[in-house]
Coordinates of N, CA and C in Angstrom, one line a residue:
M1 N 63.7 16.4 156.8 CA 63.3 17.1 158.6 C 63.1 18.0 158.3
S2 N 61.8 18.3 159.1 CA 61.5 19.7 159.5 C 61.6 21.1 160.5
I3 N 62.2 21.8 160.0 CA 62.5 23.0 160.4 C 62.3 22.5 162.6
L4 N 60.5 22.7 162.5 CA 60.7 21.7 164.0 C 61.1 20.2 164.2
Q5 N 61.3 20.3 163.4 CA 62.2 18.4 164.2 C 63.4 18.5 164.3
T6 N 64.4 19.3 163.1 CA 65.8 20.1 164.0 C 66.0 20.4 165.5
L7 N 64.9 21.5 165.6 CA 65.1 22.0 166.4 C 65.2 20.8 167.8
A8 N 64.0 20.3 168.1 CA 63.5 19.3 168.5 C 64.4 18.1 168.7
A9 N 65.7 17.6 167.9 CA 66.7 16.5 168.0 C 67.5 17.7 168.1
G10 N 67.4 18.7 168.4 CA 69.1 19.8 168.5 C 68.7 19.6 170.3
T11 N 68.0 20.0 170.4 CA 67.2 19.9 171.9 C 67.6 18.5 172.7
A12 N 67.1 17.6 172.5 CA 67.8 16.6 172.5 C 68.7 15.9 173.0
M13 N 70.0 16.6 171.8 CA 71.2 16.2 172.7 C 72.1 17.3 173.2
A14 N 71.5 18.3 173.5 CA 71.9 19.3 174.2 C 72.2 18.8 175.6
P15 N 73.0 19.3 176.1 CA 73.4 18.5 177.6 C 72.4 19.2 178.8
T16 N 72.3 18.0 179.5 CA 71.6 18.3 180.3 C 72.2 19.3 181.8
R17 N 73.3 19.1 182.4 CA 73.8 19.2 183.5 C 75.9 19.7 182.8
L18 N 76.4 20.0 183.4 CA 77.9 20.3 183.3 C 78.7 19.0 183.6
D19 N 79.9 18.3 182.4 CA 80.3 17.5 182.7 C 82.3 17.7 182.8
P20 N 82.2 17.8 184.7 CA 83.4 17.9 184.7 C 84.8 17.2 183.6
I21 N 84.9 16.1 182.9 CA 85.4 15.5 182.3 C 85.1 16.4 181.2
E22 N 84.4 16.8 180.5 CA 84.7 16.8 179.3 C 85.1 18.6 178.9
L23 N 84.5 19.2 180.4 CA 84.9 20.4 180.7 C 86.7 20.7 180.2
F24 N 87.1 19.9 181.1 CA 89.0 19.7 181.6 C 89.4 19.3 179.9
M25 N 88.8 17.9 179.3 CA 88.9 18.3 178.4 C 88.8 19.0 176.6
A26 N 88.2 19.5 177.3 CA 87.8 21.1 175.8 C 88.7 21.9 176.6
A27 N 89.6 22.2 177.7 CA 90.3 23.0 177.8 C 91.5 23.3 177.7
D28 N 92.0 24.6 177.1 CA 93.6 24.9 176.5 C 94.8 24.4 177.4
I29 N 95.7 23.6 176.8 CA 96.8 22.9 177.6 C 97.2 23.3 179.4
V30 N 96.7 25.1 179.1 CA 97.7 26.1 180.4 C 96.5 25.7 181.3
V31 N 95.3 25.4 181.2 CA 94.1 25.3 181.8 C 94.3 24.2 182.9
Q32 N 94.5 22.9 181.9 CA 94.0 21.4 181.8 C 95.2 21.3 183.0
A33 N 96.7 21.9 182.8 CA 97.8 21.9 183.9 C 97.4 22.3 185.1
V34 N 96.6 23.7 185.0 CA 96.2 23.8 186.0 C 95.6 23.0 186.8
I35 N 94.1 22.7 186.4 CA 93.0 21.6 186.9 C 93.6 20.3 187.5
L36 N 95.1 19.7 186.6 CA 95.5 18.4 187.4 C 96.3 18.8 188.4
G37 N 97.2 19.8 188.1 CA 97.6 20.3 189.5 C 96.5 20.8 191.0
L38 N 96.1 20.9 190.4 CA 94.8 21.3 192.2 C 94.0 19.9 192.5
V39 N 93.3 19.1 191.3 CA 93.4 18.1 191.9 C 94.3 17.5 192.7
L40 N 95.4 16.8 192.0 CA 96.2 16.7 192.5 C 96.6 16.5 194.1
A41 N 97.2 18.5 194.1 CA 96.7 19.0 195.9 C 95.8 18.1 196.5
S42 N 94.7 18.4 196.3 CA 93.1 17.5 197.1 C 93.4 16.9 197.1
V43 N 94.0 15.5 196.3 CA 94.0 14.6 196.6 C 95.0 14.3 198.1
W44 N 95.9 14.6 197.8 CA 97.1 15.2 198.9 C 96.9 15.7 200.5
V45 N 95.5 16.3 200.0 CA 95.4 16.8 201.4 C 94.7 16.0 202.1
W46 N 93.0 15.3 201.1 CA 92.4 14.9 201.8 C 93.5 13.1 202.8
A47 N 94.2 13.2 202.2 CA 95.5 11.7 202.4 C 95.9 12.4 203.8
I48 N 96.6 14.1 204.2 CA 97.1 14.3 205.1 C 96.1 14.6 206.3
I49 N 94.9 15.0 205.6 CA 94.0 14.7 206.9 C 93.6 13.6 207.5
V50 N 93.3 12.4 206.5 CA 93.3 10.9 207.1 C 94.1 10.6 207.8
G51 N 95.5 10.8 206.6 CA 96.5 10.3 207.6 C 96.6 10.9 209.3
F52 N 96.8 12.0 209.1 CA 97.4 12.9 210.5 C 96.1 12.6 211.6
T53 N 95.0 13.0 211.3 CA 94.0 12.0 212.2 C 94.2 10.7 213.1
L54 N 94.3 9.9 211.9 CA 94.8 8.1 212.1 C 95.5 8.8 213.4
R55 N 96.7 9.2 213.4 CA 98.3 9.3 213.9 C 97.6 9.5 215.0
M56 N 97.2 11.2 215.1 CA 96.7 11.6 216.4 C 96.0 10.9 217.5
S57 N 95.9 9.9 216.3 CA 94.3 9.0 217.7 C 95.1 7.9 217.7
N58 N 96.1 7.7 217.2 CA 97.2 6.3 217.9 C 98.0 6.9 218.9
L59 N 98.6 8.8 218.8 CA 99.3 8.6 219.5 C 99.0 9.2 220.8
R60 N 97.3 9.9 220.9 CA 96.9 9.7 221.8 C 96.4 8.9 223.1
R61 N 96.1 7.6 222.2 CA 95.7 6.6 223.1 C 97.2 5.7 223.1
K62 N 98.7 6.0 222.9 CA 99.8 5.5 222.7 C 100.2 6.2 224.9
S63 N 99.9 7.3 224.4 CA 100.3 8.4 225.4 C 99.6 8.5 226.8
G64 N 98.2 7.8 226.2 CA 97.6 7.7 228.0 C 98.1 6.5 228.3
A65 N 98.0 5.6 227.7 CA 98.8 4.2 228.1 C 100.0 4.1 228.6
F66 N 100.7 5.2 228.1 CA 102.0 5.4 229.0 C 102.3 5.9 230.3
E67 N 100.7 7.3 230.2 CA 101.0 7.9 231.8 C 100.4 7.4 232.5
D68 N 99.6 6.6 232.4 CA 98.8 5.8 233.4 C 99.6 4.6 234.0
E69 N 100.6 4.3 233.0 CA 101.7 3.1 233.6 C 102.5 3.7 234.2
F70 N 103.6 4.7 234.0 CA 104.4 6.1 234.1 C 104.7 5.4 235.7
W71 N 102.7 6.1 236.5 CA 103.0 6.5 237.4 C 102.6 4.8 238.4
T72 N 102.5 4.2 238.1 CA 102.6 3.2 239.3 C 103.2 1.6 238.4
N73 N 104.5 1.7 237.9 CA 105.4 1.1 237.6 C 106.6 2.1 237.9
T74 N 107.5 0.7 239.1 CA 108.4 1.3 239.5 C 110.0 1.2 238.5
D75 N 109.5 -0.1 237.3 CA 110.7 0.1 236.5 C 110.6 1.4 235.9
V76 N 111.4 2.2 236.3 CA 111.8 3.2 235.1 C 112.3 2.9 234.4
D77 N 113.4 2.4 234.2 CA 114.2 2.5 233.0 C 113.8 1.2 232.2
G78 N 112.5 0.6 232.6 CA 111.9 -0.7 231.4 C 110.7 0.7 231.4
L79 N 110.5 1.8 231.7 CA 109.4 1.4 231.4 C 109.8 2.7 230.1
L80 N 111.2 3.1 230.1 CA 111.1 4.1 229.2 C 112.7 3.7 228.1
D81 N 112.8 2.4 227.8 CA 113.7 2.3 227.1 C 113.5 2.1 225.7
G82 N 114.4 2.1 225.1 CA 114.1 2.4 223.5 C 112.8 2.1 222.7
R83 N 112.3 0.8 223.2 CA 111.2 0.9 221.8 C 109.8 1.0 222.7
R84 N 110.1 1.2 224.2 CA 108.8 1.9 224.3 C 109.0 3.4 223.4
R85 N 109.8 4.2 224.2 CA 109.5 5.7 223.7 C 109.5 5.5 222.3
K86 N 109.7 4.9 221.0 CA 109.1 5.0 219.8 C 107.6 5.1 219.7
D87 N 107.7 6.6 218.9 CA 106.5 6.8 218.6 C 105.6 7.2 220.2
N88 N 106.1 7.7 220.8 CA 105.5 7.9 222.1 C 106.1 9.4 222.6
P89 N 105.0 10.2 222.3 CA 105.6 11.4 223.1 C 105.6 11.5 224.6
S90 N 105.2 11.4 225.2 CA 104.9 11.4 226.7 C 106.3 10.7 226.5
A91 N 106.4 9.3 226.8 CA 108.0 8.2 226.8 C 109.2 9.3 226.7
R92 N 109.8 10.2 225.8 CA 110.4 11.6 225.4 C 110.4 11.9 226.4
V93 N 108.9 12.8 226.3 CA 108.8 13.8 227.4 C 109.7 13.8 228.9
A94 N 108.9 12.6 229.3 CA 109.1 11.9 230.7 C 111.2 11.6 230.7
A95 N 111.4 10.9 229.8 CA 112.9 10.4 229.8 C 113.5 11.6 229.7
S96 N 113.5 12.7 228.7 CA 114.4 14.1 228.8 C 114.4 14.6 230.5
G97 N 113.2 14.2 230.7 CA 113.6 15.5 232.5 C 114.3 14.3 233.1
I98 N 113.9 13.1 233.4 CA 114.7 11.8 234.0 C 116.4 11.9 233.8
A99 N 116.6 11.9 232.2 CA 118.1 11.6 231.8 C 118.2 13.2 232.7
E100 N 117.9 14.2 232.0 CA 118.9 16.0 233.3 C 119.0 15.2 234.4
F101 N 117.7 15.0 234.9 CA 117.9 14.6 236.4 C 119.3 14.1 237.5
R102 N 119.5 12.8 235.9 CA 120.8 12.0 236.4 C 121.5 12.6 236.3
R103 N 121.7 13.3 235.2 CA 123.3 14.1 234.9 C 123.8 15.1 236.0
S104 N 122.3 15.4 236.5 CA 122.6 16.2 237.8 C 123.1 15.5 239.2
H105 N 122.5 14.5 239.1 CA 122.6 13.6 239.8 C 124.2 12.7 239.8
K106 N 124.3 12.8 238.7 CA 126.2 12.6 238.8 C 127.2 13.5 238.8
S107 N 126.9 15.0 238.9 CA 127.3 16.0 239.3 C 127.2 16.2 240.5
G108 N 126.4 15.5 241.7 CA 126.5 15.9 243.4 C 125.3 17.1 243.4
L109 N 124.9 17.2 242.3 CA 123.6 18.1 242.7 C 123.8 19.4 243.2
K110 N 125.1 19.8 243.8 CA 125.3 21.6 244.3 C 124.6 22.0 244.7
D111 N 123.7 22.2 243.6 CA 122.8 23.6 243.0 C 121.2 23.0 242.6
K112 N 120.4 22.6 243.7 CA 118.9 21.8 243.0 C 118.4 22.7 242.3
E113 N 118.1 24.1 243.2 CA 117.7 25.2 242.1 C 118.1 24.9 240.6
A114 N 119.5 25.5 240.3 CA 119.6 25.3 239.1 C 119.2 23.8 238.2
A115 N 119.7 22.7 239.3 CA 119.0 21.7 238.6 C 117.7 21.0 238.6
R116 N 116.5 21.3 239.4 CA 115.7 22.3 238.4 C 115.0 22.4 238.0
A117 N 115.8 23.8 237.6 CA 115.4 24.0 236.4 C 115.6 23.8 235.2
R118 N 117.4 23.1 235.3 CA 117.1 22.4 233.7 C 116.8 21.0 233.9
V119 N 115.8 21.2 234.4 CA 115.3 19.3 233.9 C 113.9 20.0 233.6
A120 N 113.4 21.4 233.9 CA 112.4 22.0 233.7 C 112.7 22.2 232.1
Q121 N 113.2 22.5 231.9 CA 113.9 22.9 230.3 C 114.2 21.9 229.7
A122 N 114.7 21.1 230.2 CA 114.9 20.0 229.1 C 113.7 19.4 228.4
M123 N 112.8 19.2 229.4 CA 110.6 18.6 229.1 C 110.3 19.8 228.5
E124 N 110.6 20.6 229.1 CA 110.1 22.1 228.5 C 110.0 22.0 226.2
G125 N 111.3 22.4 226.5 CA 112.0 21.9 225.4 C 111.8 20.9 224.2
Q126 N 111.8 19.5 225.0 CA 110.9 18.3 224.2 C 109.5 18.4 223.9
V127 N 108.6 18.6 224.5 CA 107.0 19.5 225.1 C 107.1 20.2 223.0
A128 N 107.9 21.3 223.1 CA 107.9 22.0 222.4 C 108.3 21.4 220.6
L129 N 109.4 20.6 220.8 CA 110.0 19.3 219.5 C 108.6 18.7 219.1
E130 N 107.7 17.8 220.1 CA 107.1 17.0 219.9 C 106.1 18.0 219.4
S131 N 105.6 19.0 219.5 CA 104.8 20.1 218.7 C 105.4 20.0 218.0
D132 N 105.8 20.8 217.0 CA 106.5 21.0 216.0 C 106.6 20.5 215.3
S133 N 107.0 19.5 215.1 CA 107.2 17.8 214.7 C 105.4 17.7 214.1
L134 N 105.1 17.2 214.9 CA 103.2 17.1 214.8 C 102.8 18.3 213.7
A135 N 103.0 19.2 214.3 CA 102.2 21.1 213.5 C 103.6 21.3 211.9
D136 N 104.7 20.6 212.3 CA 104.9 21.0 210.8 C 104.5 20.0 209.7
R137 N 103.5 19.1 210.0 CA 103.1 17.9 209.0 C 101.7 19.1 208.0
L138 N 101.4 20.2 209.0 CA 100.4 20.7 208.3 C 100.4 21.7 207.5
N139 N 101.7 21.7 207.0 CA 101.8 22.8 206.5 C 102.2 23.4 205.1
F140 N 101.1 21.6 204.6 CA 100.8 21.0 203.5 C 99.1 22.5 203.4
L141 N 98.6 21.7 204.0 CA 97.4 22.1 204.4 C 97.6 23.9 204.3
A142 N 98.3 24.9 205.0 CA 98.1 26.4 204.9 C 98.0 26.5 203.9
T143 N 99.6 26.2 202.9 CA 99.8 25.8 201.8 C 98.4 26.0 200.4
V144 N 98.2 24.7 200.8 CA 96.8 24.4 199.8 C 95.6 25.7 199.9
G145 N 95.7 25.6 201.0 CA 94.4 27.0 201.1 C 94.9 28.2 200.9
S146 N 95.5 29.1 201.4 CA 95.6 30.1 200.8 C 96.6 30.3 199.2
V147 N 97.3 28.9 198.9 CA 97.8 29.3 197.5 C 96.3 28.6 196.5
A148 N 95.6 28.2 196.5 CA 94.9 27.4 195.5 C 94.0 27.5 195.0
P149 N 93.5 28.9 195.5 CA 92.8 30.1 194.6 C 92.7 30.4 194.0
F150 N 94.1 31.3 193.6 CA 94.3 32.1 193.0 C 95.2 31.3 192.2
V151 N 95.8 30.0 192.0 CA 96.0 29.1 190.8 C 95.1 28.9 190.5
G152 N 94.2 29.1 190.8 CA 93.0 28.6 190.0 C 92.1 29.6 188.9
L153 N 92.4 30.4 190.3 CA 92.5 32.0 189.3 C 93.5 32.5 188.2
F154 N 94.0 32.3 188.3 CA 95.2 31.8 186.7 C 94.3 31.0 186.0
G155 N 94.1 30.0 186.6 CA 93.4 28.8 185.2 C 92.7 29.5 184.6
T156 N 91.7 30.3 185.4 CA 90.5 31.2 184.7 C 90.6 32.7 183.8
V157 N 91.9 33.3 184.8 CA 92.2 34.4 183.8 C 92.3 33.8 182.0
W158 N 93.6 32.9 182.3 CA 93.9 32.6 181.0 C 92.8 31.7 179.8
G159 N 92.1 30.8 180.6 CA 90.6 30.5 179.8 C 89.8 31.9 179.3
I160 N 89.8 33.0 180.2 CA 89.2 34.2 179.6 C 90.0 34.1 178.5
M161 N 91.1 34.8 178.5 CA 92.3 35.4 177.9 C 92.0 34.3 176.1
N162 N 92.2 33.6 176.5 CA 91.7 32.4 175.2 C 90.2 32.3 174.8
S163 N 89.2 33.1 175.5 CA 87.7 33.4 174.7 C 87.7 34.0 174.0
F164 N 88.9 35.1 174.0 CA 88.9 36.7 174.0 C 89.1 37.0 172.3
F165 N 90.1 35.8 172.9 CA 91.6 35.5 171.2 C 90.8 34.8 170.1
Q166 N 89.5 34.0 170.9 CA 89.0 33.2 170.1 C 87.8 34.3 169.2
I167 N 87.2 35.3 170.2 CA 86.8 36.0 168.7 C 86.9 37.0 168.2
G168 N 88.5 37.2 168.3 CA 88.7 37.8 167.8 C 89.3 37.1 166.4
L169 N 89.7 35.8 167.3 CA 89.9 35.3 165.6 C 88.7 34.6 164.3
Q170 N 87.8 34.7 165.2 CA 86.6 34.2 164.4 C 85.7 35.1 163.9
Q171 N 86.4 36.7 164.6 CA 85.0 38.0 164.6 C 83.8 37.6 164.8
N172 N 83.6 37.0 165.7 CA 82.3 37.0 166.0 C 82.2 36.9 167.6
S173 N 81.2 37.6 167.7 CA 81.1 38.1 170.1 C 80.1 37.5 169.7
S174 N 79.9 36.3 169.4 CA 78.1 36.0 169.8 C 78.8 34.5 171.8
L175 N 78.1 34.5 171.7 CA 77.8 34.0 173.3 C 78.0 33.0 173.0
A176 N 77.9 32.3 171.8 CA 78.1 30.3 171.7 C 79.9 30.5 171.5
V177 N 80.1 31.1 171.1 CA 81.4 31.4 170.4 C 82.0 31.5 172.2
V178 N 82.1 31.9 172.8 CA 82.7 32.4 174.4 C 82.0 31.4 175.2
A179 N 81.3 31.4 175.4 CA 80.8 30.5 176.5 C 81.2 29.4 176.8
P180 N 81.7 27.8 176.2 CA 82.4 27.2 175.9 C 83.7 27.6 177.1
G181 N 84.6 28.1 175.9 CA 85.9 28.5 177.2 C 85.4 29.2 178.3
I182 N 84.8 30.5 178.8 CA 84.8 30.6 179.6 C 84.2 29.7 180.6
A183 N 83.7 28.9 180.2 CA 82.7 27.4 180.9 C 84.1 26.8 181.9
E184 N 85.2 26.5 181.1 CA 86.2 25.8 181.0 C 87.1 26.4 181.8
A185 N 87.3 27.9 181.6 CA 87.9 28.8 182.7 C 87.2 28.9 184.6
L186 N 85.6 29.1 184.3 CA 85.6 29.0 185.5 C 85.9 27.7 186.5
F187 N 85.8 26.8 185.6 CA 85.9 25.2 186.0 C 87.1 25.4 187.0
A188 N 88.4 25.8 186.5 CA 90.0 26.5 187.2 C 89.3 26.8 188.3
T189 N 88.6 28.0 188.4 CA 88.3 28.3 189.5 C 88.0 27.5 190.8
A190 N 86.7 26.8 190.1 CA 85.9 26.0 191.1 C 87.2 24.8 191.4
I191 N 87.8 24.2 191.3 CA 88.4 22.9 191.4 C 89.5 23.7 192.9
G192 N 90.2 25.0 191.7 CA 90.9 25.7 193.6 C 90.4 25.9 194.3
L193 N 88.9 25.9 194.9 CA 88.1 26.5 195.9 C 87.5 25.3 196.4
F194 N 88.2 23.8 195.7 CA 87.0 22.4 196.1 C 88.5 22.4 196.4
A195 N 89.9 22.6 196.7 CA 91.2 22.3 196.9 C 91.5 23.0 198.2
A196 N 90.9 24.4 198.3 CA 91.4 25.4 199.3 C 90.3 25.0 200.8
I197 N 88.8 24.8 200.2 CA 88.1 24.6 201.6 C 88.7 24.0 202.2
P198 N 88.5 22.7 201.4 CA 88.6 21.4 203.6 C 90.5 21.5 203.7
A199 N 91.0 21.7 202.7 CA 92.4 22.4 203.5 C 92.3 23.0 204.7
V200 N 91.7 24.1 204.1 CA 90.9 25.6 205.3 C 90.6 24.7 206.7
I201 N 90.1 24.5 206.5 CA 88.8 24.0 207.7 C 90.1 23.1 208.6
A202 N 90.3 21.6 207.3 CA 91.1 21.1 208.0 C 92.7 21.4 208.8
Y203 N 93.3 22.5 208.5 CA 94.4 22.8 209.2 C 94.0 23.5 210.4
N204 N 92.9 24.3 209.9 CA 92.0 24.8 211.4 C 91.8 23.6 212.5
R205 N 91.0 23.0 211.9 CA 90.7 22.2 213.0 C 91.9 21.0 213.3
L206 N 93.0 20.7 213.0 CA 93.5 19.9 213.0 C 95.0 20.5 213.5
S207 N 95.1 21.8 214.0 CA 95.9 22.8 214.3 C 95.3 23.1 216.1
G208 N 94.0 23.3 216.1 CA 93.3 22.7 217.4 C 93.9 21.7 218.2
T209 N 93.8 20.5 217.2 CA 94.2 18.9 218.2 C 95.5 19.3 218.6
V210 N 96.5 19.9 217.5 CA 98.1 19.5 218.2 C 98.6 20.3 219.0
N211 N 97.8 21.8 219.4 CA 97.5 22.5 220.2 C 97.3 21.7 222.2
G212 N 96.0 21.0 221.3 CA 95.3 20.6 223.0 C 96.1 19.1 222.9
F213 N 97.2 18.2 222.3 CA 98.2 17.7 222.7 C 99.4 18.6 223.3
E214 N 99.9 19.5 222.5 CA 100.6 20.3 223.6 C 100.0 20.3 225.2
A215 N 98.9 20.8 225.2 CA 99.0 21.5 226.6 C 98.9 19.9 227.4
R216 N 98.6 18.8 226.5 CA 98.2 17.2 227.7 C 100.2 17.1 227.8
L217 N 100.6 17.4 226.7 CA 102.3 16.9 227.2 C 102.6 18.1 228.4
T218 N 102.4 19.4 228.2 CA 102.7 20.4 229.5 C 102.3 19.7 230.7
R219 N 101.1 18.7 230.9 CA 100.6 19.1 232.5 C 100.9 17.6 232.8
F220 N 101.2 16.6 231.7 CA 102.2 15.8 232.4 C 103.5 15.5 232.5
S221 N 104.0 17.0 231.7 CA 105.9 17.4 232.0 C 105.5 18.4 233.6
D222 N 105.2 19.0 234.1 CA 104.5 19.9 235.1 C 104.4 18.5 236.0
R223 N 104.1 17.6 236.1 CA 103.7 17.0 236.8 C 104.9 15.9 237.5
V224 N 105.7 15.1 236.1 CA 106.9 14.3 236.4 C 107.9 15.9 237.0
H225 N 107.8 16.5 236.7 CA 109.0 17.8 237.2 C 108.9 17.8 238.9
A226 N 107.3 17.9 238.9 CA 107.2 18.0 240.6 C 107.5 16.8 241.1
Q227 N 107.3 15.6 240.8 CA 107.8 14.3 241.3 C 109.6 14.2 241.5
I228 N 109.9 14.8 240.2 CA 111.4 14.8 240.4 C 112.1 16.6 241.4
S229 N 111.1 16.6 241.5 CA 111.6 18.4 242.2 C 111.4 17.5 243.8
R230 N 110.3 16.5 244.4 CA 110.4 15.7 245.6 C 111.6 15.3 245.5
E231 N 111.9 14.0 245.3 CA 113.2 13.3 245.1 C 114.0 13.7 245.4
M232 N 113.9 15.1 244.4 CA 115.4 16.2 244.4 C 116.1 16.5 246.3
E233 N 114.8 17.0 246.8 CA 114.8 17.6 248.4 C 115.4 15.9 248.9
G234 N 114.6 14.4 249.1 CA 115.5 13.6 249.7 C 116.8 13.4 249.8
V235 N 117.5 13.8 248.3 CA 119.2 13.4 248.4 C 119.4 14.3 249.4

């Protein structure tokens, strides 16, 4: 085979694009561990995003249906039974206010203003509890969004150090010696960003959704409190 044929054959066999699988398989064990951890984190991030989005849609639908029925249904006890309150934040908020009203009414409503304040506090506390419960599910997104780039950077630094070690070991500073190791190292940073960017965007977006839902519960609790206050005036 002539020199030109050899060069042509080498050119034909040269990769024309990056292969993530090959980069992962050729990487150092530490870099592989970093990449694998980031990939698993990314999968979990997307699972949280999809699951949380579906859950919020379901909660909005259930809460809306309950609130509409609450103002038209005269059977409050039936409306607020345990089965109906299950996984329904609006029902739990209303139940907390009505339960406090009944406890105050049982003691004789000696101080109506104090009773009104207790009812308001009970519902405000339940609204905060519902909001905190929802927001707690987003903590993993915030963690991945802030930590993943640095984890990827750790893998990159480790891979570059390994490339320099190979330079000393082979006593050859040719780009062909260090380029594969550097490419594998930079791949760790790319995976870190791949995990972090959706996590940050989703955290900001879903946090806004939680805040909006909390505001909705607050408005509903205010209306329930107003209704209970009117009933107290007639006692």
